[in-house]
XYZ file of C-alpha atoms in Angstrom:
515
model
C 77.744 112.462 162.853
C 74.078 110.959 164.842
C 75.218 107.295 166.056
C 72.606 105.015 166.485
C 71.182 102.354 167.590
C 69.913 98.999 166.173
C 67.318 96.653 167.741
C 67.540 93.701 167.304
C 64.538 92.067 165.546
C 63.061 95.438 164.948
C 63.575 97.850 162.295
C 63.652 100.787 164.840
C 66.946 103.350 164.731
C 67.657 105.782 166.798
C 68.265 108.593 164.757
C 70.150 112.213 163.553
C 67.333 113.909 165.017
C 66.447 112.549 168.561
C 63.114 111.643 167.225
C 61.510 108.410 168.054
C 59.199 106.477 165.488
C 56.013 104.660 166.366
C 56.679 100.723 165.864
C 54.734 97.611 166.333
C 56.189 94.480 166.698
C 54.956 90.650 168.204
C 54.596 89.103 171.260
C 57.935 87.882 171.132
C 59.684 90.500 170.977
C 58.005 92.191 173.846
C 60.002 93.190 176.462
C 63.041 93.931 174.858
C 65.414 96.780 176.541
C 68.725 97.616 175.512
C 70.819 99.997 176.681
C 73.654 102.055 174.905
C 76.553 103.935 176.623
C 77.734 106.800 173.647
C 81.107 108.354 173.911
C 83.119 111.525 173.388
C 84.983 110.516 170.413
C 82.093 108.395 168.982
C 81.069 111.165 167.068
C 77.430 110.931 169.043
C 75.034 113.762 168.982
C 74.719 112.755 172.451
C 77.465 112.249 174.471
C 77.442 110.620 177.568
C 73.849 110.680 177.687
C 73.218 106.725 177.895
C 70.082 106.086 175.744
C 67.388 103.913 177.407
C 64.817 102.134 173.857
C 62.188 100.295 175.529
C 61.073 97.900 172.599
C 57.538 96.730 173.008
C 54.667 95.697 171.528
C 52.695 99.868 172.758
C 55.624 101.706 172.884
C 59.059 102.784 172.169
C 60.551 105.169 174.869
C 64.002 107.133 173.867
C 65.940 109.179 176.232
C 67.572 111.954 174.828
C 69.269 114.938 176.328
C 67.951 114.159 179.510
C 64.255 113.705 178.547
C 62.257 111.001 177.127
C 59.950 111.613 175.093
C 57.577 109.174 173.953
C 55.483 108.317 170.450
C 51.979 108.292 171.368
C 50.295 104.511 171.586
C 46.865 103.759 172.116
C 47.411 101.733 174.925
C 50.506 101.098 177.089
C 50.995 98.009 179.448
C 51.854 98.794 183.052
C 55.312 97.694 182.786
C 55.987 100.413 179.987
C 54.226 102.251 182.500
C 56.339 101.492 185.280
C 59.732 101.633 183.310
C 58.407 105.174 181.953
C 58.263 106.314 185.397
C 61.947 104.945 186.393
C 64.098 106.504 183.269
C 62.045 109.178 184.500
C 63.008 108.638 188.015
C 65.732 109.238 187.031
C 66.302 111.950 184.817
C 65.405 113.418 187.875
C 68.424 112.630 189.655
C 70.590 113.802 186.795
C 68.898 117.070 187.007
C 68.883 117.602 190.408
C 72.861 116.086 190.797
C 73.516 119.274 188.250
C 72.319 121.730 189.865
C 74.329 120.802 192.837
C 77.212 120.395 190.944
C 77.139 123.954 189.301
C 76.229 125.807 192.447
C 78.664 124.332 194.628
C 81.714 125.901 194.431
C 80.632 129.720 194.234
C 81.101 131.016 197.221
C 78.390 132.551 199.032
C 78.019 134.195 202.209
C 75.193 136.267 204.393
C 75.323 138.220 201.944
C 77.750 139.719 198.188
C 77.599 138.419 194.957
C 78.051 134.552 195.621
C 74.010 135.009 196.681
C 72.906 136.857 193.319
C 74.914 134.922 190.992
C 73.513 131.190 192.477
C 69.944 133.206 192.395
C 70.633 133.572 188.841
C 71.022 129.469 188.791
C 67.772 128.886 190.709
C 66.371 131.450 188.446
C 66.485 129.746 185.093
C 64.109 126.817 186.511
C 61.831 128.319 188.374
C 60.557 132.143 188.660
C 62.067 134.179 191.460
C 61.153 137.208 192.741
C 64.557 139.543 194.065
C 65.417 141.273 196.446
C 67.797 143.472 197.639
C 67.776 145.250 201.655
C 70.813 147.996 201.737
C 73.199 147.363 205.008
C 72.360 149.119 207.766
C 68.294 148.237 208.065
C 67.201 148.198 211.168
C 65.247 143.922 211.254
C 64.166 143.422 214.953
C 66.852 143.165 216.982
C 69.154 142.775 213.775
C 70.944 144.336 211.706
C 71.997 143.751 208.144
C 76.005 144.024 207.510
C 78.232 145.357 205.060
C 77.940 143.090 201.980
C 80.758 140.497 201.713
C 82.511 140.345 198.686
C 86.376 138.971 197.937
C 88.136 138.211 194.368
C 91.228 135.702 196.454
C 93.310 135.283 198.945
C 96.779 132.859 200.265
C 99.391 132.313 202.384
C 102.906 132.614 200.601
C 105.586 131.157 201.593
C 109.334 133.075 202.117
C 110.413 130.633 198.739
C 107.461 132.100 197.188
C 105.084 129.089 197.795
C 101.930 128.929 197.922
C 100.829 127.345 201.413
C 97.447 128.409 201.307
C 94.909 129.606 198.276
C 91.468 130.380 198.050
C 91.564 128.990 194.036
C 92.003 126.258 195.154
C 88.602 126.207 197.937
C 86.470 128.575 199.672
C 86.442 127.227 202.785
C 90.708 128.048 203.049
C 89.225 131.673 203.500
C 87.394 132.801 207.220
C 84.253 134.137 205.064
C 83.911 137.126 206.120
C 88.088 137.808 206.438
C 88.481 141.899 206.279
C 90.626 142.942 203.028
C 95.049 142.582 204.705
C 98.232 142.564 203.225
C 101.234 142.020 204.310
C 104.185 140.106 205.580
C 104.140 138.023 208.960
C 106.602 136.216 211.176
C 104.993 132.452 212.073
C 104.359 133.334 215.404
C 101.806 135.944 213.685
C 100.089 133.929 210.968
C 99.198 130.970 213.720
C 96.546 132.598 215.286
C 94.404 133.426 212.163
C 94.577 130.437 211.121
C 92.186 127.396 211.933
C 92.027 123.705 211.365
C 90.752 120.853 213.231
C 93.048 118.668 214.722
C 91.259 115.862 215.626
C 89.968 115.635 211.544
C 93.780 116.570 210.654
C 92.326 116.666 206.742
C 89.585 118.250 206.434
C 89.956 122.053 205.892
C 86.870 123.559 207.958
C 84.291 125.927 207.475
C 84.586 129.434 210.471
C 82.639 132.551 209.973
C 82.917 136.103 210.916
C 80.323 138.158 209.889
C 79.220 140.687 213.021
C 83.214 141.196 213.555
C 85.725 142.580 212.065
C 88.417 140.115 211.907
C 90.409 137.994 208.522
C 91.806 134.402 208.957
C 92.320 131.662 206.953
C 91.266 127.566 207.452
C 93.673 124.831 206.329
C 94.166 120.940 206.920
C 95.204 120.365 210.568
C 97.961 118.421 208.223
C 99.612 121.462 206.493
C 98.950 123.950 209.631
C 101.747 121.257 211.092
C 104.068 121.820 208.290
C 104.233 125.797 208.224
C 107.740 126.720 209.497
C 109.353 129.326 211.173
C 110.312 132.042 208.591
C 108.188 134.502 207.080
C 104.853 134.539 205.029
C 103.385 137.135 202.753
C 99.566 137.336 203.149
C 96.721 138.739 201.538
C 93.052 139.125 201.255
C 91.626 140.910 198.070
C 88.105 141.428 199.793
C 84.872 143.856 200.685
C 83.109 145.214 203.036
C 81.038 147.835 202.647
C 77.453 149.265 202.401
C 75.788 147.090 199.446
C 73.082 144.982 200.066
C 71.687 141.425 201.753
C 69.983 139.949 198.974
C 66.757 137.064 198.899
C 63.975 135.820 196.520
C 61.147 133.817 196.835
C 58.287 132.015 194.150
C 54.895 131.932 195.353
C 52.049 128.927 193.962
C 48.826 130.439 194.751
C 46.875 127.853 195.870
C 42.259 127.306 196.699
C 43.315 129.111 199.850
C 45.853 132.287 201.151
C 46.740 129.935 204.148
C 50.288 129.115 202.786
C 52.430 126.504 203.789
C 55.863 127.844 203.736
C 59.540 125.985 201.728
C 62.466 127.770 203.129
C 65.838 127.454 202.450
C 69.547 128.861 203.401
C 71.812 129.821 200.963
C 74.405 131.886 202.504
C 77.239 128.794 202.546
C 80.338 127.979 200.500
C 80.929 125.332 199.060
C 79.059 122.865 201.329
C 77.145 120.604 199.557
C 74.919 118.495 202.146
C 74.325 121.446 204.641
C 72.968 124.256 202.647
C 72.740 123.414 198.969
C 71.297 119.838 199.198
C 68.117 121.562 200.210
C 68.212 124.338 198.049
C 67.943 121.409 195.309
C 64.936 119.996 196.577
C 63.376 123.097 197.494
C 63.298 123.861 193.680
C 63.204 120.820 192.427
C 59.448 120.965 195.439
C 58.691 123.783 193.858
C 58.573 122.665 189.927
C 56.206 119.395 191.843
C 53.620 121.722 192.556
C 53.710 123.765 190.045
C 52.642 121.215 187.813
C 50.133 119.087 190.736
C 46.404 119.919 189.919
C 44.641 122.434 192.332
C 46.342 122.245 195.048
C 44.281 123.756 198.247
C 47.633 124.630 200.592
C 49.492 127.972 198.658
C 53.393 127.556 199.247
C 55.631 130.652 199.928
C 59.609 129.278 198.602
C 61.678 130.958 200.527
C 65.246 131.355 199.370
C 67.422 132.904 202.077
C 70.656 133.490 204.215
C 70.732 131.762 207.541
C 69.210 133.521 210.085
C 69.839 136.894 208.871
C 68.090 136.717 205.888
C 65.247 134.892 207.682
C 65.520 137.370 209.717
C 64.832 140.211 206.878
C 62.444 137.906 205.429
C 60.424 138.001 208.379
C 60.563 141.873 209.028
C 59.027 142.315 205.380
C 56.462 139.935 205.369
C 55.094 140.349 208.883
C 51.787 141.039 208.648
C 51.688 138.956 206.240
C 52.735 136.149 208.111
C 50.953 136.720 211.007
C 47.671 136.589 208.961
C 48.817 133.728 206.584
C 51.053 131.446 207.398
C 50.239 128.463 208.279
C 52.420 126.022 208.284
C 56.097 125.466 207.050
C 59.530 123.286 206.458
C 63.162 124.265 206.677
C 65.059 122.464 204.484
C 68.633 121.040 204.809
C 72.234 118.599 205.583
C 69.011 116.198 202.983
C 71.677 114.763 201.008
C 73.511 111.816 202.721
C 73.022 108.726 203.447
C 71.513 109.398 206.738
C 68.749 107.618 208.363
C 65.862 110.755 208.224
C 64.928 112.917 211.353
C 62.235 114.439 211.756
C 63.114 118.178 214.022
C 58.748 118.692 215.575
C 57.569 122.022 215.467
C 58.014 124.297 218.338
C 53.875 122.755 219.098
C 55.246 119.408 219.247
C 51.596 118.199 218.086
C 50.159 120.288 214.433
C 48.965 117.979 211.598
C 52.143 119.418 210.233
C 53.848 116.620 213.074
C 51.115 114.144 211.929
C 51.623 113.942 208.894
C 55.280 114.022 208.911
C 55.654 111.049 211.736
C 52.734 109.120 209.240
C 54.463 109.675 206.245
C 57.889 108.304 208.291
C 56.542 105.515 209.970
C 54.885 103.918 207.180
C 57.833 104.532 203.703
C 59.852 102.216 205.244
C 63.001 104.367 206.297
C 65.181 104.229 208.676
C 63.955 107.138 211.007
C 64.153 109.435 214.558
C 60.979 111.742 216.132
C 62.851 114.970 217.552
C 61.077 117.554 219.931
C 61.995 121.008 219.238
C 65.500 121.555 219.654
C 67.075 125.732 220.220
C 69.895 126.906 218.138
C 69.197 124.858 214.796
C 67.868 126.546 211.055
C 65.856 129.073 210.854
C 63.076 127.631 211.972
C 64.099 129.525 215.382
C 62.911 132.509 213.495
C 59.895 132.064 212.280
C 58.908 130.006 215.545
C 60.063 133.466 217.841
C 57.176 133.671 220.122
C 56.018 136.204 218.324
C 55.050 134.999 215.242
C 54.980 131.047 216.405
C 54.506 129.166 213.337
C 54.892 125.689 213.453
C 57.491 124.673 211.170
C 59.159 122.031 211.333
C 62.425 119.702 209.253
C 62.754 117.415 207.610
C 66.772 116.333 207.662
C 68.688 112.878 206.610
C 71.570 113.234 209.415
C 71.087 115.682 211.724
C 73.502 118.485 210.789
C 76.494 119.257 214.032
C 76.215 115.523 214.562
C 77.739 114.356 211.252
C 81.399 113.975 210.354
C 81.776 115.958 207.616
C 79.089 118.876 208.796
C 81.293 122.228 208.383
C 84.142 120.407 206.124
C 86.262 120.576 202.977
C 84.626 117.031 203.570
C 80.878 117.971 202.799
C 80.960 118.149 198.935
C 80.294 116.146 196.337
C 81.039 112.515 196.549
C 79.500 112.551 200.253
C 76.433 113.488 198.694
C 74.259 110.898 196.438
C 72.158 112.966 193.586
C 70.499 108.699 194.890
C 70.165 109.927 198.350
C 68.522 113.758 197.061
C 66.280 111.795 195.372
C 65.102 109.534 198.183
C 64.013 112.702 199.765
C 62.069 114.842 197.636
C 60.495 111.608 197.177
C 59.547 111.943 200.611
C 58.563 115.763 200.511
C 56.400 114.697 198.048
C 54.323 112.882 199.551
C 54.763 114.901 203.101
C 52.679 117.500 200.530
C 50.313 115.055 199.211
C 49.752 113.670 202.716
C 49.495 117.562 203.890
C 46.850 118.657 200.494
C 44.931 115.378 201.581
C 44.781 115.995 205.523
C 40.846 117.471 205.678
C 38.606 117.166 208.388
C 35.447 115.437 206.804
C 31.695 115.112 208.252
C 29.641 111.614 207.762
C 26.774 112.899 205.423
C 25.106 109.891 207.784
C 25.793 109.325 210.589
C 22.865 108.062 212.145
C 23.788 103.580 212.199
C 26.391 102.336 209.738
C 25.882 102.754 206.002
C 23.908 100.059 204.557
C 28.031 99.355 202.540
C 26.342 97.643 198.531
C 23.925 99.662 198.697
C 25.929 102.450 196.434
C 28.696 99.380 195.204
C 31.053 99.099 198.566
C 29.409 95.939 200.166
C 32.826 94.207 198.106
C 35.876 95.548 197.923
C 36.646 97.845 195.393
C 40.391 97.511 196.259
C 40.729 93.444 194.634
C 44.116 93.455 196.706
C 43.007 94.349 199.724
C 41.770 91.677 202.559
C 37.922 92.344 203.400
C 38.400 92.335 207.107
C 40.694 95.293 206.785
C 39.265 96.682 203.866
C 35.371 96.595 205.995
C 37.903 98.154 209.273
C 38.787 100.534 206.914
C 35.898 102.095 205.752
C 34.009 101.338 208.232
C 36.270 103.781 211.088
C 36.713 106.572 208.735
C 33.005 107.298 208.386
C 32.868 106.575 212.138
C 35.416 109.334 213.056
C 33.926 111.321 210.239
C 32.635 114.168 212.421
C 33.660 117.008 211.903
C 36.936 116.317 214.993
C 39.521 114.217 213.572
C 41.899 114.761 210.644
C 42.181 111.877 208.098
C 45.825 111.836 209.641
C 44.497 111.019 213.597
C 41.771 108.941 211.635
C 44.988 106.655 209.781
C 47.797 106.479 212.959
C 43.910 104.773 215.061
C 44.118 102.685 211.711
C 47.870 102.083 211.066
C 47.426 102.505 208.080
C 49.261 105.891 205.429
C 47.617 108.899 204.867
C 47.408 108.342 201.318
C 45.965 105.020 200.918
C 43.038 106.398 204.153
C 43.165 109.169 201.532
C 41.393 107.803 198.493
C 39.353 105.697 200.120
C 37.563 109.854 201.574
C 37.538 110.654 197.782
C 35.161 107.425 196.763
C 33.415 107.828 199.460
C 33.227 112.119 198.985
C 32.456 111.650 194.816
C 29.703 108.796 196.257
C 28.587 111.907 198.460
C 28.265 109.798 201.529
C 31.364 112.339 202.923
C 31.930 116.065 202.636
C 34.580 118.201 204.185
C 34.142 120.604 207.568
């Protein structure tokens, strides 16, 4: 039996089929907004879904099964459009957090089935090309290691109680631990145990990719509880020749010049460091795929950090050297911290100016940081041989928040509203990149007689006339083929996307052209 939602003073009902029919009503009933939360026990066809219905004389919106349907109407008021965009935004938030929750429990590493499973989940949302690089493959100065997989691991005391269990949290095992089975005295076991005394309630994240050993990670308060005696230790893992797995997806643009969007997929259950970047990248792909007439091509890369990026660059060296214009590394995007932009190695690339401009006019707190090492995969893309301008737009910076590389970097630490804020910031950056051209004023001798072209009175009615004339005259003056749109926007101290609207108008009137 479906759940019916009766709207006061309106015959519209939410039918069992979930369909929404057109209805017009009088002005006294405009703006009626009603919410209904269905419960699993209520026999509703849409359990745990909030159904939002806007009843307006022009439109009715129903949210069902995480999507919005709207019957086509001849007109739609501004209020309806605003509300619809907000509801769609909420759906995007829910979808991103759903992906985060699906990826979070998987035990990933730089190789292995956890990476493949994660790429399979992403591949159900966007088309991916998956590549396997065999163990032993030389990639510049590195070699792809043997593949690692794990099924279980535990420490059991003399009374048969499991004091540490991989099944409880995959951070409990040192990532890439070799297999081990044996009984040890506490003193023999202690060198293999890792904790953080200053954070006694968290499990640390420790790896041993290139050194054969084994170990466990646990809360320091639990380590202190280990009594003298014998402990049975078992790690059911495998380290043997296999392959390293990565994936990519390319959206062609009008030019072969590419913007790289890179995220890493090797950390186990760490929500902000690693998974948040993958989630935002996945939804940024959807945005760019739907965006019409992209100038640049976009290459999305999902790799294990460091060795994965190195292997990818080895396989695509000539392509990167010839075609890649710039890039961004996505990580640490879901916490409540201020935005931080790590500049490219060049420090003054157009991408650096654009990110600074977008952040400055975003209304969010932010900081700009110079390129530093180490870091994430920007250090591979920006190594001297490639020298690709790659920046990283983050929230809190890796290594600077106390939850970093601990069990506190969990689903409670990352909030969907922060993921959405970050996605919107990246969308603004991409839109600005797609607008940042150099222009040529086609009437460069003296200023234009603006009224001849319908520009003498401000077409942007909401804007102060003095501000309007300053912008349009400055834009025309510096459109000499030497200044980018973002450089001109910075001279005016305005958002580059705001100035892009002016440039579009002047292009349409054939007063400017792209150089």
